[in-house]
XYZ file of C-alpha atoms in Angstrom:
549
model
C 0.008 0.015 -0.001
C 1.192 3.511 -0.813
C 2.767 4.984 2.363
C 0.946 8.319 1.884
C -2.356 6.521 1.538
C -1.643 4.449 4.669
C -0.798 7.544 6.721
C -3.937 9.250 5.571
C -5.929 6.187 6.652
C -4.430 6.186 10.083
C -5.085 9.970 10.496
C -8.767 9.509 9.571
C -9.198 6.648 12.104
C -7.556 8.688 14.806
C -9.831 11.674 14.114
C -12.969 9.473 14.387
C -11.650 8.131 17.708
C -11.178 11.624 19.156
C -14.674 12.707 17.921
C -16.199 9.601 19.625
C -14.375 10.432 22.912
C -15.768 13.946 22.971
C -19.265 12.867 22.136
C -19.407 10.002 24.729
C -17.404 11.687 27.483
C -14.233 10.097 28.830
C -14.978 7.957 31.921
C -11.979 6.040 33.117
C -14.012 4.427 35.907
C -17.523 3.519 34.981
C -18.445 2.734 38.591
C -17.017 2.823 42.120
C -15.833 -0.699 42.861
C -16.883 -0.431 46.546
C -20.099 1.648 46.415
C -21.707 0.634 43.205
C -22.585 4.275 42.564
C -21.842 5.698 39.097
C -19.192 8.402 39.163
C -19.382 11.622 37.143
C -16.964 12.485 34.437
C -15.572 15.262 36.529
C -13.077 14.447 39.271
C -14.022 15.376 42.888
C -11.147 17.829 43.062
C -12.448 19.658 39.985
C -16.000 20.025 41.311
C -16.281 23.531 42.904
C -19.215 22.170 44.925
C -16.801 19.794 46.680
C -13.847 22.150 47.399
C -12.792 21.244 50.908
C -12.038 24.164 53.247
C -11.003 21.714 56.027
C -10.285 18.018 55.835
C -8.993 16.102 58.810
C -8.228 12.472 58.098
C -5.933 12.225 61.130
C -3.207 10.589 59.041
C -0.657 13.409 59.151
C 0.673 15.284 62.209
C 3.423 17.810 62.929
C 4.203 16.839 66.508
C 0.978 17.421 68.343
C -0.497 19.446 65.519
C -2.930 17.914 63.048
C -2.409 18.610 59.390
C -5.323 19.775 57.214
C -5.252 17.374 54.279
C -7.109 19.994 52.192
C -4.114 22.298 52.556
C -6.251 25.306 53.397
C -5.784 25.682 57.130
C -2.668 25.974 59.228
C -1.633 22.982 61.265
C -3.451 23.180 64.574
C -2.563 21.971 68.018
C -4.481 19.113 69.524
C -4.940 19.871 73.193
C -4.116 16.788 75.345
C -3.287 16.833 79.031
C -0.653 14.113 78.719
C 1.513 15.645 76.038
C 3.083 17.447 78.967
C 2.198 15.200 81.848
C 2.874 16.086 85.526
C 2.739 12.797 87.400
C 3.610 10.368 84.637
C 5.498 10.203 81.348
C 4.444 12.230 78.348
C 2.213 10.670 75.790
C 1.725 11.022 72.014
C -1.719 11.749 70.699
C -4.034 8.677 71.115
C -4.793 7.407 67.615
C -7.205 4.574 67.106
C -8.666 2.594 64.134
C -10.737 4.969 62.016
C -13.157 4.349 59.192
C -10.187 4.813 56.863
C -6.746 4.551 58.371
C -6.472 6.238 61.757
C -8.923 8.237 63.762
C -8.397 10.424 66.852
C -9.526 9.358 70.289
C -11.163 12.016 72.431
C -10.948 11.455 76.217
C -13.922 13.705 77.030
C -12.104 16.226 79.216
C -8.836 17.408 77.640
C -8.607 16.541 73.935
C -9.897 19.100 71.504
C -8.740 21.455 68.687
C -9.747 24.925 67.468
C -9.230 27.061 64.420
C -9.214 30.804 65.028
C -10.448 32.947 62.245
C -12.067 30.036 60.356
C -14.178 31.549 57.544
C -17.323 29.384 57.435
C -19.215 29.690 54.129
C -22.513 31.471 54.714
C -24.270 30.759 51.452
C -23.828 27.012 50.898
C -21.712 24.268 52.621
C -21.476 20.630 53.513
C -20.174 19.257 56.830
C -19.472 15.614 57.275
C -17.819 13.578 60.093
C -17.603 10.066 61.382
C -17.956 9.471 65.141
C -18.010 6.479 67.474
C -19.025 7.656 71.031
C -17.665 6.184 74.190
C -20.145 7.318 76.814
C -23.354 9.304 77.111
C -23.647 12.482 79.091
C -25.517 12.656 82.380
C -29.196 13.761 81.618
C -28.656 17.438 82.306
C -29.162 19.007 78.866
C -25.456 19.791 78.292
C -24.426 19.392 74.671
C -21.178 17.545 73.804
C -19.947 19.191 70.719
C -18.451 17.306 67.724
C -17.977 20.380 65.577
C -19.134 23.921 66.450
C -18.523 27.578 65.711
C -20.682 29.501 68.069
C -20.628 31.229 71.431
C -24.285 31.184 72.214
C -24.724 34.657 70.627
C -27.257 33.613 67.982
C -24.648 32.975 65.361
C -22.798 30.029 63.803
C -23.621 26.369 64.171
C -23.237 23.314 66.392
C -23.171 19.578 65.686
C -23.113 17.498 68.890
C -25.167 15.234 71.052
C -26.892 15.397 74.439
C -28.687 13.105 76.828
C -28.483 9.428 75.793
C -26.815 10.235 72.500
C -29.634 12.399 71.095
C -28.127 14.220 68.155
C -28.110 18.063 68.343
C -27.851 20.001 65.093
C -28.456 23.746 65.419
C -27.575 26.882 63.405
C -28.611 30.435 63.012
C -29.686 32.063 59.718
C -30.196 35.640 58.630
C -33.130 36.002 56.277
C -33.146 38.405 53.288
C -35.095 40.793 55.605
C -32.272 40.781 58.154
C -34.078 38.617 60.724
C -31.934 36.175 62.671
C -33.590 32.850 63.330
C -32.478 29.689 65.159
C -32.924 26.424 63.181
C -32.443 22.752 64.094
C -32.339 19.386 62.412
C -33.327 15.975 63.749
C -36.354 16.955 65.830
C -34.990 15.096 68.780
C -35.435 11.814 66.986
C -31.847 11.267 65.711
C -29.577 9.198 67.976
C -26.019 8.050 67.910
C -25.014 4.555 69.045
C -22.369 3.725 71.598
C -19.230 1.955 70.311
C -20.515 2.174 66.742
C -19.559 4.357 63.752
C -22.049 6.903 62.460
C -21.532 9.169 59.526
C -23.148 12.641 60.116
C -23.546 14.922 57.121
C -25.310 18.318 57.162
C -25.858 20.356 53.977
C -26.980 24.029 53.837
C -28.162 25.811 50.660
C -29.115 29.417 51.450
C -30.241 30.288 47.866
C -32.673 27.372 47.825
C -33.643 27.825 51.502
C -33.048 24.354 52.669
C -30.822 22.474 55.135
C -30.615 18.646 55.448
C -29.300 16.038 57.876
C -27.992 12.666 56.568
C -27.073 9.750 58.773
C -25.006 7.002 57.142
C -25.719 8.238 53.707
C -29.521 8.382 54.110
C -31.638 11.586 54.392
C -32.973 11.871 57.914
C -34.435 15.355 58.111
C -34.747 18.580 56.196
C -35.679 22.185 57.059
C -36.979 24.845 54.729
C -36.597 28.574 55.322
C -36.658 31.785 53.313
C -34.791 31.502 50.056
C -31.732 33.754 49.929
C -30.995 33.304 53.668
C -27.485 33.039 54.902
C -25.808 31.344 57.804
C -25.225 34.011 60.483
C -21.432 34.140 60.540
C -19.724 33.618 63.921
C -16.459 35.436 64.825
C -15.561 32.645 67.269
C -13.147 29.833 66.560
C -14.186 26.582 64.984
C -13.983 23.883 67.644
C -13.393 20.196 67.169
C -14.597 18.107 70.128
C -15.523 20.940 72.509
C -18.593 23.041 73.181
C -17.285 26.458 74.319
C -20.751 27.444 75.666
C -21.005 24.455 78.118
C -20.737 24.774 81.840
C -17.485 24.242 83.643
C -16.978 22.181 86.774
C -14.568 23.684 89.300
C -13.779 26.286 86.605
C -11.685 23.615 84.887
C -13.643 20.723 83.270
C -15.945 21.467 80.434
C -19.223 19.533 80.444
C -19.363 19.898 76.636
C -16.511 17.583 75.451
C -16.902 14.827 72.934
C -15.576 11.398 74.003
C -14.924 8.554 71.608
C -13.174 8.347 68.238
C -13.620 10.740 65.355
C -12.483 10.509 61.735
C -12.964 12.093 58.326
C -13.881 15.590 59.412
C -14.766 17.604 56.331
C -16.122 21.096 55.687
C -16.709 21.834 51.989
C -18.033 24.627 49.842
C -21.468 24.054 48.364
C -24.365 21.856 49.394
C -23.786 18.300 48.180
C -26.628 16.431 46.631
C -28.256 13.379 48.253
C -26.618 11.313 45.585
C -23.134 12.670 46.403
C -23.679 12.179 50.113
C -24.613 8.554 49.408
C -21.517 8.120 47.300
C -19.246 9.552 49.932
C -20.782 7.221 52.625
C -20.545 4.236 50.274
C -16.843 4.836 49.643
C -16.193 3.790 53.256
C -18.068 0.486 53.010
C -16.218 -2.815 52.767
C -15.955 -4.643 49.503
C -18.936 -6.693 50.683
C -20.897 -3.393 51.216
C -20.772 -3.648 55.039
C -20.857 -0.599 57.288
C -17.471 0.173 59.031
C -17.060 -1.931 62.123
C -15.954 -0.650 65.528
C -15.230 -2.362 68.796
C -15.639 -1.456 72.474
C -11.784 -1.627 72.914
C -11.312 0.888 70.055
C -13.377 3.592 71.681
C -12.694 2.874 75.427
C -9.871 4.364 77.458
C -6.431 2.745 77.217
C -5.918 0.306 80.095
C -2.155 1.029 80.189
C -2.277 4.841 79.983
C -1.756 5.402 83.656
C 0.517 2.461 84.446
C 3.417 4.912 85.204
C 1.348 7.386 87.120
C 2.992 7.794 90.567
C -0.390 7.923 92.339
C -2.105 5.003 90.502
C -2.732 1.847 92.576
C -0.573 -0.865 91.076
C -2.189 -3.812 92.863
C -5.750 -2.995 93.670
C -8.436 -2.982 91.021
C -9.014 0.461 89.471
C -10.541 1.614 86.112
C -8.284 2.526 83.220
C -9.245 6.225 83.670
C -11.359 8.387 85.996
C -12.531 7.668 89.442
C -14.751 4.758 90.585
C -17.422 4.492 93.212
C -18.129 1.522 95.492
C -17.561 -2.014 94.165
C -20.707 -4.106 93.746
C -21.823 -7.750 93.231
C -18.703 -9.860 93.437
C -19.266 -13.505 92.389
C -17.393 -16.516 90.957
C -18.821 -18.205 87.848
C -17.463 -20.732 85.433
C -13.819 -20.285 86.415
C -13.792 -16.440 86.541
C -14.308 -13.841 89.258
C -16.626 -10.985 88.404
C -17.024 -7.627 90.061
C -18.685 -4.339 89.131
C -17.929 -0.797 90.147
C -19.966 2.294 90.046
C -18.486 4.405 87.278
C -19.196 7.703 85.543
C -16.456 7.719 82.975
C -15.772 11.472 82.941
C -13.624 13.919 84.915
C -16.610 15.584 86.360
C -18.179 14.863 89.832
C -20.353 11.840 90.731
C -23.246 11.377 92.963
C -27.001 11.747 92.838
C -26.859 15.448 91.963
C -23.726 15.226 89.871
C -23.395 16.995 86.503
C -21.385 14.112 85.021
C -22.552 11.069 83.131
C -24.972 8.935 85.054
C -23.632 6.152 87.280
C -23.211 2.787 85.458
C -21.771 -0.574 86.360
C -18.279 -1.083 84.875
C -17.525 -4.754 84.715
C -14.200 -6.511 85.496
C -13.191 -10.187 85.216
C -10.240 -12.060 86.675
C -8.956 -15.572 87.117
C -6.839 -14.839 90.157
C -8.322 -11.594 91.656
C -4.985 -9.835 90.974
C -5.008 -9.259 87.258
C -8.308 -7.775 86.122
C -9.707 -7.213 82.640
C -11.964 -4.267 82.049
C -15.064 -5.055 80.137
C -17.951 -2.934 78.757
C -20.341 -1.547 81.364
C -22.953 -4.160 82.255
C -25.781 -1.739 82.824
C -26.059 1.994 82.019
C -28.868 4.557 82.531
C -31.375 4.569 79.698
C -33.889 7.106 78.553
C -37.050 4.999 78.832
C -36.070 3.111 81.978
C -36.449 3.472 85.775
C -32.648 3.985 85.849
C -32.974 7.134 83.752
C -30.421 8.943 86.045
C -28.277 6.368 87.768
C -27.599 2.717 88.246
C -26.607 2.755 91.892
C -25.342 -0.027 94.220
C -26.612 -3.595 94.472
C -25.543 -7.174 94.411
C -25.610 -10.477 92.548
C -27.201 -13.898 92.708
C -27.096 -17.170 90.615
C -30.480 -18.630 89.927
C -31.135 -22.386 90.295
C -30.810 -22.814 86.518
C -27.349 -21.258 86.586
C -28.184 -17.757 85.310
C -26.343 -14.789 86.921
C -28.566 -11.929 88.067
C -27.558 -8.473 89.245
C -29.919 -6.342 91.322
C -29.323 -2.612 91.592
C -30.818 0.664 92.809
C -32.437 2.396 89.835
C -32.711 6.209 90.200
C -34.845 8.663 88.168
C -34.181 12.215 89.225
C -37.119 13.452 87.139
C -39.190 12.068 90.030
C -37.133 13.797 92.685
C -34.750 11.134 93.851
C -37.206 8.294 93.460
C -35.620 4.887 93.643
C -36.618 1.287 93.027
C -34.830 -2.148 92.882
C -34.341 -3.337 89.305
C -32.504 -6.322 87.816
C -30.593 -7.554 84.835
C -29.422 -11.063 83.886
C -26.653 -12.442 81.788
C -27.761 -12.658 78.216
C -25.554 -15.710 77.543
C -24.584 -17.687 80.664
C -22.235 -19.808 78.513
C -20.084 -16.749 77.731
C -17.116 -16.992 80.187
C -16.869 -13.212 80.266
C -20.647 -12.485 80.667
C -20.201 -9.423 78.445
C -23.847 -8.851 77.675
C -26.608 -8.209 80.234
C -30.314 -7.669 79.591
C -32.473 -5.621 81.914
C -35.619 -7.204 83.238
C -37.402 -4.352 84.855
C -38.421 -3.529 88.504
C -38.751 -6.117 91.268
C -39.462 -3.771 94.168
C -40.935 -0.224 94.127
C -39.947 2.346 96.734
C -42.572 2.255 99.612
C -45.038 5.057 99.297
C -44.128 6.596 102.683
C -40.381 6.372 102.157
C -38.429 9.612 101.956
C -37.571 10.481 98.349
C -34.730 8.313 97.060
C -33.944 6.628 100.426
C -34.771 3.060 99.389
C -31.530 1.649 98.132
C -28.728 -0.919 97.933
C -29.971 -4.549 98.017
C -27.759 -7.090 99.767
C -28.286 -10.903 99.743
C -27.871 -13.624 102.300
C -28.701 -17.325 101.758
C -29.607 -19.875 104.442
C -31.382 -23.271 104.200
C -32.280 -22.739 100.562
C -33.920 -19.351 101.159
C -32.568 -16.129 99.729
C -32.892 -12.993 101.872
C -32.681 -9.489 100.554
C -32.014 -6.517 102.899
C -32.648 -2.937 101.820
C -32.159 0.327 103.676
C -35.106 2.798 103.799
C -35.881 6.003 105.658
C -39.411 6.961 106.636
C -40.512 9.994 108.549
C -38.556 9.864 111.919
C -37.446 6.232 111.292
C -34.514 4.567 109.658
C -35.124 0.888 108.843
C -33.549 -2.205 107.302
C -36.268 -4.255 105.448
C -36.148 -7.995 104.860
C -37.527 -9.722 101.766
C -37.372 -13.345 100.606
C -37.363 -15.215 97.321
C -36.700 -18.640 95.893
C -33.702 -19.177 93.677
C -36.176 -20.829 91.223
C -37.700 -17.360 90.747
C -35.480 -14.428 91.597
C -37.843 -11.997 89.887
C -40.522 -12.271 92.656
C -39.795 -11.025 96.196
C -41.962 -11.048 99.277
C -41.756 -8.705 102.223
C -40.817 -10.609 105.378
C -40.317 -8.127 108.163
C -38.549 -4.990 109.424
C -35.218 -6.437 110.400
C -34.120 -3.407 112.369
C -35.249 0.162 112.883
C -34.202 3.231 114.753
C -36.336 6.314 115.609
C -34.782 9.705 115.300
C -35.707 13.347 115.743
C -34.852 15.926 113.134
C -33.712 18.154 115.953
C -31.368 15.474 117.309
C -30.341 12.979 114.609
C -27.281 11.642 116.358
C -24.247 9.755 115.018
C -26.244 7.120 113.177
C -27.822 9.787 111.036
C -31.242 9.341 109.359
C -30.059 8.068 106.014
C -28.511 4.575 105.693
C -26.740 3.055 102.758
C -25.236 -0.281 101.855
C -26.770 -2.594 104.500
C -25.114 -6.039 104.962
C -26.596 -9.014 106.776
C -24.821 -12.326 107.365
C -24.099 -15.144 109.789
C -20.691 -15.226 111.451
C -19.039 -17.937 113.549
C -16.396 -18.126 116.185
C -13.063 -19.633 115.319
C -14.020 -23.088 116.614
C -17.567 -22.849 115.227
C -19.142 -23.155 118.658
C -20.772 -19.729 118.534
C -22.912 -18.355 115.723
C -24.303 -14.863 115.471
C -26.077 -12.728 112.872
C -24.410 -9.487 111.966
C -26.134 -6.397 110.435
C -23.965 -3.577 109.110
C -25.161 -0.158 107.830
C -23.413 2.974 106.508
C -24.813 6.093 108.101
C -24.721 9.061 105.656
C -24.740 12.771 106.506
C -24.870 14.395 109.860
C -27.338 16.759 111.521
C -25.712 19.794 109.924
C -26.274 18.343 106.471
C -29.861 17.387 107.253
C -30.527 20.908 108.491
């Protein structure tokens, strides 16, 4: 073939190929291999609606400063009390498994970051973040912030959660008429889950007058407002993991700190579409299309963190972090020792009027009573439960069919300090660690004439096949220890037996035994040779006359 003719033929074929590419659009990836969503012909970086103003993937750090992967913000310091520790060695920032690579662990009292002068878009934006919370706040209305830029001055926005993980999304808009209005998303119906990853995405489009909340890629709620409205800009810093408007305890500890693991923090220009939100979520799914997994250990406090603290007990049982209350319900079952401690899991105070998280039962297991393994809390306060505020002290029993039971004082501060005795039982008695417990409800209500909340702390004693329960109660001018009985065949039904002991008092002269008794104990004791047997009753008097007055 003539060389000139061959060259002309090649040129014509090439031109047809180029024309075809322009007509069809060049799509190097027809679909996302993980999500199954079709991708657009335009790369994410080229899409002005997806220009990131801040992107924290927690993969790059400069010392204790986190690097903005979007390259728009200066490296910012992560506040952490142990980077310059006083009573122990210094620590690096606590990184955990994220939804992609590493995430940052937030301890709930010291770890946070802030960006001064952050220029939040006011016309249209998208905020997305993955969180796996560690513990819920005490039911006091304080909001634990995940991301926020506000000072409570009717400007900016806040993404956080409150009581029992109820999601809080709020922002202030300025309408075309200049009116500033508060807006919210979720209607109090959106909740986070403990020890599980949740993707939160919020979009705002001022021109269209709509804001939307997405959870795990699905639209959960939308709000419409006047078209042409704008986010009311805030002059305050952008905070990661801290609510600057929350109350302080002892002028030190904020009650508005996030605790758990956070990953993939992103603030972008423009309001992403529902399809794009879904694509972004799907990009984090496994190849099998499964939601990112998380474990209790990944979001819980590091059990070795305080090993070198000069004041930490090295022999006696103690939680990995934060203070504990009294130990409860020790028992031996299937080769392991179990014990529970009252635990709040925050740096703020404890007690029936505390502003910390509600008391729960942290669970420990050991084979030798020297080396203890910290497990997930067995019971925690729940919103629609008699233990709404606290799971206070109690004890344990093993039923005749071999099922471990725990009985505890359930407190609901919405009803004053009303208390009752509730129970939970091991969900799977064959599990050597008894990691899961299911609540069974109330077995004993507080007597109608008992002083508010002073019906507490069940203790058990067994003799001749009968189980006895003693409970402390205070009635007007009388402190008493009540005695109940039950069969091990049915530990969910208790019968009042008698008043085991009582003491009258006067409010003008309470005396050293006080009026309020806690933690009664009743048991039989013997002399060394077994020739003498006696019953012993112990009580813990609380508060003196000055407190009562």
